[in-house]
């Protein structure tokens, strides 16, 4: 079956964060939003049909998760990532960030050191600071137009008594998909210094050939018990508004402790539509995802080719995610001036690079998960503004 990713769907007046907050965030309705990480594509037909059928049932009482749902998830993980997960190791949560909040509360105490790799998804900072933990950063370094891990600094930071390392893989915003060798180094060092790993792998299914996502919990069986892996179908199938995710915890003692925190915070029940969507997506969305990845690759190629050798912007081609990290530092503008330039001169709404950390100053993040015509429009607006700057 062939799926179309050309259809432009009107999202305004649906309380869509991406579209309905444009004026309040960027000052004009004329700004083209290419920021928050959801897609402008319809979900797979099987998901739409399953949700419609469930809505027509008309009763939306409490819903439980069963063995069949667990099997759906384990089958998906084996199919997509060659990862055999025991169904008993799965817990459910409304979202990955919610899970990370619960994990920090469960496995660390006030004042404990938590390491993140920057620039990184802004909520990572909040996870640490909002719980009165000490933030420790390992800045990623650029080598030959590609972000790499500074392992010398990484180890030096772990030596300071870090309790937890929060991994982002695929990385948001720089788009790296960490290799087997890189993951092995991370695991070996965390094992050496007895550091737990919380892995945000929400973009795991959105990876482009020849790159391959490897769940970090697969790297070392001995270290598996020290790893908590957060995953979800929400980025993969555009289900973010349904708030459904799961967490894989191999160690029973740790899993029980985390589940206890979930219950303490009243976060142990998924919503009915989220369960329905997850089940339909994982069971019937494989062909749709294959075609989606081809469309996203086409969109990425367009942006990369448009700005190839442009003197005022550098594009970091993502190995995974549908987010592109753009370096505008050659414009020599302050971050406020850069944001003003893009929203008033280019009339495109991007994510502020500085929100990902101080290393993001001079950068912006672009979301290309939309019809190619919109990607072309946004890219052309930016190019024209740069050419006339």
Short mmCIF file of C-alpha atoms in Angstrom, two decimals:
data_model
loop_
_atom_site.label_atom_id
_atom_site.label_comp_id
_atom_site.label_asym_id
_atom_site.label_seq_id
_atom_site.Cartn_x
_atom_site.Cartn_y
_atom_site.Cartn_z
CA UNK A 1 0.00 0.00 0.00
CA UNK A 2 1.23 3.48 -0.86
CA UNK A 3 0.80 6.30 1.65
CA UNK A 4 0.78 9.99 0.76
CA UNK A 5 2.82 12.48 2.75
CA UNK A 6 1.98 15.42 0.46
CA UNK A 7 -1.41 16.26 1.95
CA UNK A 8 -1.51 19.59 3.79
CA UNK A 9 -3.75 19.24 6.81
CA UNK A 10 -5.17 22.38 8.41
CA UNK A 11 -4.17 22.20 12.06
CA UNK A 12 -5.17 25.69 13.11
CA UNK A 13 -8.07 25.95 15.55
CA UNK A 14 -7.42 22.46 16.90
CA UNK A 15 -5.48 23.72 19.94
CA UNK A 16 -2.31 22.61 18.16
CA UNK A 17 0.72 23.91 20.05
CA UNK A 18 2.73 24.10 16.85
CA UNK A 19 0.23 26.17 14.86
CA UNK A 20 -2.20 27.88 17.23
CA UNK A 21 0.51 29.48 19.38
CA UNK A 22 2.37 31.04 16.45
CA UNK A 23 1.23 34.61 17.01
CA UNK A 24 1.81 34.55 20.77
CA UNK A 25 5.29 33.04 20.34
CA UNK A 26 6.52 34.73 17.16
CA UNK A 27 4.42 37.88 16.98
CA UNK A 28 2.68 37.23 13.66
CA UNK A 29 0.30 34.75 12.07
CA UNK A 30 2.47 34.96 8.94
CA UNK A 31 5.33 33.06 10.58
CA UNK A 32 5.65 29.49 9.29
CA UNK A 33 6.00 27.15 12.30
CA UNK A 34 8.79 24.59 11.98
CA UNK A 35 9.59 24.13 15.64
CA UNK A 36 7.93 21.83 18.21
CA UNK A 37 8.66 18.13 17.60
CA UNK A 38 5.46 16.73 16.22
CA UNK A 39 4.59 15.94 12.60
CA UNK A 40 2.10 17.54 10.23
CA UNK A 41 1.35 14.11 8.73
CA UNK A 42 -1.74 12.02 9.38
CA UNK A 43 -1.23 8.93 11.48
CA UNK A 44 -1.28 5.53 9.73
CA UNK A 45 -4.76 4.62 8.48
CA UNK A 46 -4.84 1.61 10.82
CA UNK A 47 -4.37 3.92 13.81
CA UNK A 48 -7.03 6.33 12.60
CA UNK A 49 -9.44 3.44 12.03
CA UNK A 50 -8.75 1.92 15.46
CA UNK A 51 -9.32 5.26 17.21
CA UNK A 52 -12.50 5.87 15.23
CA UNK A 53 -13.85 2.44 16.10
CA UNK A 54 -13.00 2.95 19.75
CA UNK A 55 -14.67 6.39 19.75
CA UNK A 56 -17.81 4.95 18.22
CA UNK A 57 -18.03 2.49 21.09
CA UNK A 58 -18.98 5.49 23.19
CA UNK A 59 -17.81 4.35 26.64
CA UNK A 60 -14.46 5.51 27.98
CA UNK A 61 -14.08 4.04 31.43
CA UNK A 62 -10.88 2.86 33.09
CA UNK A 63 -8.68 0.80 30.78
CA UNK A 64 -5.99 -1.67 31.79
CA UNK A 65 -2.88 -2.95 30.03
CA UNK A 66 -2.68 -6.68 29.42
CA UNK A 67 -0.30 -9.38 28.21
CA UNK A 68 -1.36 -8.80 24.62
CA UNK A 69 -0.17 -5.17 24.81
CA UNK A 70 3.11 -6.25 26.36
CA UNK A 71 3.58 -8.76 23.55
CA UNK A 72 2.85 -6.05 20.99
CA UNK A 73 5.69 -3.98 22.44
CA UNK A 74 8.18 -6.83 22.72
CA UNK A 75 7.41 -7.92 19.15
CA UNK A 76 8.03 -4.35 17.94
CA UNK A 77 11.34 -4.08 19.77
CA UNK A 78 12.55 -7.36 18.33
CA UNK A 79 11.40 -6.41 14.82
CA UNK A 80 12.79 -2.88 14.84
CA UNK A 81 15.87 -3.15 17.07
CA UNK A 82 16.62 -6.87 17.32
CA UNK A 83 16.11 -6.48 21.04
CA UNK A 84 14.51 -9.31 22.99
CA UNK A 85 12.84 -7.79 26.03
CA UNK A 86 11.03 -9.74 28.72
CA UNK A 87 7.44 -8.57 28.92
CA UNK A 88 7.63 -8.42 32.73
CA UNK A 89 10.26 -5.66 32.48
CA UNK A 90 7.81 -3.16 30.96
CA UNK A 91 6.11 -0.37 32.89
CA UNK A 92 3.81 2.29 31.41
CA UNK A 93 3.85 6.06 31.65
CA UNK A 94 2.10 9.02 29.98
CA UNK A 95 5.44 10.26 28.64
CA UNK A 96 9.20 9.87 28.57
CA UNK A 97 9.86 13.09 30.48
CA UNK A 98 7.34 12.06 33.12
CA UNK A 99 9.22 8.77 33.46
CA UNK A 100 12.55 10.56 33.83
CA UNK A 101 11.04 12.77 36.55
CA UNK A 102 9.86 9.66 38.40
CA UNK A 103 13.22 7.93 37.92
CA UNK A 104 15.17 10.87 39.34
CA UNK A 105 12.89 10.86 42.38
CA UNK A 106 13.30 7.11 42.80
CA UNK A 107 17.02 6.58 42.33
CA UNK A 108 18.67 9.83 43.46
CA UNK A 109 18.60 12.12 46.47
CA UNK A 110 18.88 15.89 46.80
CA UNK A 111 22.37 17.06 45.99
CA UNK A 112 23.24 13.99 43.88
CA UNK A 113 25.11 14.71 40.66
CA UNK A 114 23.37 14.00 37.36
CA UNK A 115 25.25 14.17 34.04
CA UNK A 116 23.79 15.26 30.69
CA UNK A 117 25.43 15.79 27.29
CA UNK A 118 24.91 19.29 25.95
CA UNK A 119 23.44 20.86 23.89
CA UNK A 120 20.39 18.74 24.68
CA UNK A 121 16.59 18.69 24.89
CA UNK A 122 15.64 21.48 27.36
CA UNK A 123 13.57 19.34 29.79
CA UNK A 124 16.77 17.45 30.69
CA UNK A 125 17.91 20.54 32.58
CA UNK A 126 14.56 20.80 34.38
CA UNK A 127 14.64 17.13 35.39
CA UNK A 128 17.82 17.80 37.32
CA UNK A 129 17.28 21.32 38.64
CA UNK A 130 13.63 20.93 39.65
CA UNK A 131 14.61 18.09 41.97
CA UNK A 132 17.51 19.96 43.60
CA UNK A 133 20.09 17.65 42.07
CA UNK A 134 23.46 18.95 40.93
CA UNK A 135 23.73 19.42 37.17
CA UNK A 136 26.93 18.15 35.55
CA UNK A 137 27.48 18.67 31.82
CA UNK A 138 29.59 16.91 29.21
CA UNK A 139 29.68 19.18 26.16
CA UNK A 140 29.57 17.45 22.80
CA UNK A 141 32.31 18.54 20.41
CA UNK A 142 32.17 19.14 16.66
CA UNK A 143 34.65 17.32 14.46
CA UNK A 144 34.35 17.45 10.67
CA UNK A 145 30.78 18.72 10.74
CA UNK A 146 29.68 15.94 13.12
CA UNK A 147 29.11 15.95 16.84
CA UNK A 148 31.25 13.58 18.90
CA UNK A 149 31.47 12.68 22.59
CA UNK A 150 34.41 14.11 24.49
CA UNK A 151 35.18 10.89 26.36
CA UNK A 152 38.10 12.36 28.28
CA UNK A 153 35.77 14.97 29.76
CA UNK A 154 32.99 12.37 30.14
CA UNK A 155 35.18 10.20 32.35
CA UNK A 156 36.49 13.18 34.29
CA UNK A 157 32.92 14.17 35.10
CA UNK A 158 31.97 10.63 36.17
CA UNK A 159 34.97 10.64 38.51
CA UNK A 160 33.36 13.54 40.39
CA UNK A 161 30.78 11.18 41.90
CA UNK A 162 28.00 11.30 39.31
CA UNK A 163 25.04 9.15 40.36
CA UNK A 164 23.09 9.08 37.08
CA UNK A 165 23.84 9.75 33.42
CA UNK A 166 20.89 10.70 31.19
CA UNK A 167 21.53 9.55 27.62
CA UNK A 168 19.71 11.00 24.60
CA UNK A 169 19.85 8.58 21.66
CA UNK A 170 19.13 9.46 18.91
CA UNK A 171 20.31 12.82 20.15
CA UNK A 172 18.03 15.83 20.19
CA UNK A 173 18.93 18.39 18.79
CA UNK A 174 22.20 17.41 17.05
CA UNK A 175 20.77 14.31 15.36
CA UNK A 176 23.53 11.83 16.19
CA UNK A 177 22.77 8.11 16.42
CA UNK A 178 25.46 6.81 18.72
CA UNK A 179 27.46 3.91 17.30
CA UNK A 180 28.15 0.53 18.87
CA UNK A 181 31.68 1.66 19.73
CA UNK A 182 30.48 4.89 21.36
CA UNK A 183 27.81 3.09 23.37
CA UNK A 184 30.34 0.49 24.51
CA UNK A 185 32.60 3.27 25.82
CA UNK A 186 29.68 4.91 27.63
CA UNK A 187 28.61 1.66 29.25
CA UNK A 188 32.15 0.67 30.23
CA UNK A 189 32.76 4.02 31.93
CA UNK A 190 29.40 4.04 33.72
CA UNK A 191 30.08 0.50 34.87
CA UNK A 192 33.54 1.48 36.10
CA UNK A 193 32.19 4.33 38.21
CA UNK A 194 28.90 2.64 39.22
CA UNK A 195 26.69 5.16 37.42
CA UNK A 196 23.08 4.38 36.47
CA UNK A 197 21.97 5.21 32.93
CA UNK A 198 18.58 6.68 32.11
CA UNK A 199 18.18 6.36 28.33
CA UNK A 200 15.75 8.57 26.41
CA UNK A 201 15.32 6.59 23.18
CA UNK A 202 12.04 8.14 22.04
CA UNK A 203 13.40 8.80 18.52
CA UNK A 204 14.78 5.25 18.17
CA UNK A 205 12.55 4.30 15.22
CA UNK A 206 13.44 7.42 13.20
CA UNK A 207 16.91 6.54 11.96
CA UNK A 208 18.29 6.82 8.42
CA UNK A 209 20.42 4.28 6.54
CA UNK A 210 23.22 3.33 7.04
CA UNK A 211 22.86 4.36 10.68
CA UNK A 212 21.31 1.91 13.12
CA UNK A 213 19.80 2.53 16.52
CA UNK A 214 21.19 0.23 19.19
CA UNK A 215 19.41 0.22 22.56
CA UNK A 216 22.11 0.88 25.12
CA UNK A 217 20.66 -1.82 27.37
CA UNK A 218 21.80 -4.39 24.76
CA UNK A 219 25.47 -3.50 25.09
CA UNK A 220 26.44 -5.34 28.29
CA UNK A 221 24.29 -7.91 30.08
CA UNK A 222 26.02 -7.17 33.38
CA UNK A 223 25.21 -3.46 33.05
CA UNK A 224 21.65 -4.03 31.85
CA UNK A 225 20.44 -4.01 35.46
CA UNK A 226 21.74 -0.44 35.85
CA UNK A 227 19.86 0.91 32.82
CA UNK A 228 16.36 2.33 32.48
CA UNK A 229 15.20 2.73 28.87
CA UNK A 230 12.37 5.10 27.96
CA UNK A 231 10.58 4.55 24.64
CA UNK A 232 7.31 5.46 22.97
CA UNK A 233 5.42 5.28 19.67
CA UNK A 234 4.56 8.97 19.91
CA UNK A 235 7.37 10.46 17.79
CA UNK A 236 7.36 7.53 15.38
CA UNK A 237 3.64 7.68 14.59
CA UNK A 238 2.74 11.29 15.53
CA UNK A 239 0.78 10.38 18.67
CA UNK A 240 2.24 12.89 21.15
CA UNK A 241 -1.14 14.30 22.13
CA UNK A 242 -2.31 10.84 23.24
CA UNK A 243 0.40 10.67 25.91
CA UNK A 244 1.51 7.06 25.93
CA UNK A 245 4.96 5.63 26.60
CA UNK A 246 6.69 2.76 28.32
CA UNK A 247 9.89 2.12 30.25
CA UNK A 248 12.02 -1.02 30.25
CA UNK A 249 13.66 -1.92 33.57
CA UNK A 250 15.38 -5.33 33.65
CA UNK A 251 16.15 -5.33 37.36
CA UNK A 252 13.05 -6.33 39.35
CA UNK A 253 14.02 -4.43 42.48
CA UNK A 254 14.52 -1.23 40.52
CA UNK A 255 11.37 -1.85 38.50
CA UNK A 256 9.31 -2.29 41.66
CA UNK A 257 10.80 0.86 43.15
CA UNK A 258 9.99 2.90 40.04
CA UNK A 259 6.48 1.48 39.86
CA UNK A 260 5.97 2.45 43.49
CA UNK A 261 6.88 6.06 42.62
CA UNK A 262 4.46 5.96 39.67
CA UNK A 263 1.67 4.91 42.02
CA UNK A 264 2.67 7.49 44.61
CA UNK A 265 2.29 10.21 41.97
CA UNK A 266 -0.92 8.76 40.54
CA UNK A 267 0.66 8.04 37.16
CA UNK A 268 0.04 4.33 36.78
CA UNK A 269 -2.93 4.37 34.37
CA UNK A 270 -2.73 5.07 30.62
CA UNK A 271 -5.54 6.73 28.75
CA UNK A 272 -7.81 4.58 26.60
CA UNK A 273 -6.98 6.22 23.29
CA UNK A 274 -3.24 6.06 23.95
CA UNK A 275 -3.44 2.30 24.47
CA UNK A 276 -5.56 1.88 21.34
CA UNK A 277 -3.13 3.91 19.24
CA UNK A 278 -0.01 2.13 20.50
CA UNK A 279 -1.53 -1.25 19.78
CA UNK A 280 -2.65 -0.32 16.26
CA UNK A 281 0.59 1.48 15.36
CA UNK A 282 2.95 -1.29 16.41
CA UNK A 283 0.80 -4.04 14.90
CA UNK A 284 -0.09 -2.33 11.62
CA UNK A 285 2.24 0.61 11.08
CA UNK A 286 5.40 -1.00 9.72
CA UNK A 287 4.86 -0.26 6.03
CA UNK A 288 3.72 3.28 6.81
CA UNK A 289 6.90 3.91 8.82
CA UNK A 290 9.13 2.64 6.02
CA UNK A 291 7.55 5.14 3.63
CA UNK A 292 7.64 7.92 6.23
CA UNK A 293 11.39 7.49 6.62
CA UNK A 294 11.86 7.84 2.87
CA UNK A 295 9.84 11.08 2.90
CA UNK A 296 11.77 12.46 5.85
CA UNK A 297 15.04 11.60 4.09
CA UNK A 298 13.83 13.49 1.01
CA UNK A 299 12.98 16.50 3.18
CA UNK A 300 16.37 16.41 4.89
CA UNK A 301 18.16 16.14 1.55
CA UNK A 302 16.32 19.22 0.31
CA UNK A 303 17.42 21.34 3.26
CA UNK A 304 21.00 20.05 3.15
CA UNK A 305 21.31 20.61 -0.59
CA UNK A 306 19.73 24.07 -0.47
CA UNK A 307 22.24 25.30 2.10
CA UNK A 308 25.25 23.36 0.78
CA UNK A 309 28.29 25.67 0.88
CA UNK A 310 26.13 28.62 1.95
CA UNK A 311 28.44 31.15 3.62
CA UNK A 312 26.01 32.10 6.39
CA UNK A 313 24.58 28.81 7.65
CA UNK A 314 25.90 25.31 8.31
CA UNK A 315 23.58 22.31 8.38
CA UNK A 316 24.21 19.26 10.55
CA UNK A 317 22.65 16.37 8.67
CA UNK A 318 20.72 14.26 11.20
CA UNK A 319 21.43 10.54 11.40
CA UNK A 320 18.14 10.18 13.26
CA UNK A 321 15.08 12.26 14.30
CA UNK A 322 13.24 14.68 12.00
CA UNK A 323 15.03 17.67 13.50
CA UNK A 324 17.83 19.63 11.82
CA UNK A 325 20.44 21.58 13.79
CA UNK A 326 21.38 24.81 12.00
CA UNK A 327 24.48 26.87 12.77
CA UNK A 328 23.97 30.59 12.07
CA UNK A 329 27.01 31.76 14.03
CA UNK A 330 28.63 33.29 10.94
CA UNK A 331 25.91 35.94 10.95
CA UNK A 332 27.60 37.28 14.10
CA UNK A 333 24.27 38.15 15.71
CA UNK A 334 23.33 37.88 19.35
CA UNK A 335 20.84 35.10 20.08
CA UNK A 336 18.03 37.62 20.45
CA UNK A 337 19.01 39.25 17.17
CA UNK A 338 19.13 35.85 15.47
CA UNK A 339 15.64 34.95 16.68
CA UNK A 340 14.33 38.35 15.59
CA UNK A 341 15.97 37.97 12.18
CA UNK A 342 14.40 34.58 11.52
CA UNK A 343 10.91 35.42 12.72
CA UNK A 344 10.67 38.89 11.13
CA UNK A 345 12.93 38.74 8.07
CA UNK A 346 12.51 35.05 7.18
CA UNK A 347 9.11 34.68 8.88
CA UNK A 348 9.93 31.14 9.99
CA UNK A 349 9.46 29.90 13.54
CA UNK A 350 12.31 27.66 14.72
CA UNK A 351 13.39 26.45 18.15
CA UNK A 352 15.85 28.73 19.92
CA UNK A 353 19.22 26.99 19.98
CA UNK A 354 20.15 28.60 23.29
CA UNK A 355 17.26 26.77 24.99
CA UNK A 356 19.30 23.57 24.52
CA UNK A 357 22.19 25.01 26.52
CA UNK A 358 24.91 27.61 26.14
CA UNK A 359 26.50 25.50 23.39
CA UNK A 360 23.39 26.25 21.30
CA UNK A 361 24.04 29.98 21.09
CA UNK A 362 24.08 30.91 17.40
CA UNK A 363 22.05 27.81 16.49
CA UNK A 364 18.40 27.04 15.77
CA UNK A 365 16.48 23.77 15.41
CA UNK A 366 14.22 23.08 12.42
CA UNK A 367 11.46 20.45 12.25
CA UNK A 368 11.10 19.00 8.73
CA UNK A 369 8.31 16.48 9.50
CA UNK A 370 5.81 18.08 7.15
CA UNK A 371 4.92 17.96 3.44
CA UNK A 372 7.86 18.74 1.16
CA UNK A 373 6.12 21.90 -0.11
CA UNK A 374 6.20 23.32 3.42
CA UNK A 375 9.88 22.34 3.81
CA UNK A 376 10.62 24.12 0.53
CA UNK A 377 8.70 27.21 1.61
CA UNK A 378 10.44 27.45 4.96
CA UNK A 379 13.88 26.77 3.53
CA UNK A 380 13.37 29.32 0.76
CA UNK A 381 12.27 31.97 3.25
CA UNK A 382 15.42 31.43 5.30
CA UNK A 383 17.70 31.38 2.24
CA UNK A 384 16.20 34.58 0.85
CA UNK A 385 16.57 36.33 4.18
CA UNK A 386 20.21 35.21 4.45
CA UNK A 387 21.00 36.22 0.88
CA UNK A 388 19.65 39.71 1.54
CA UNK A 389 21.22 40.11 4.97
#
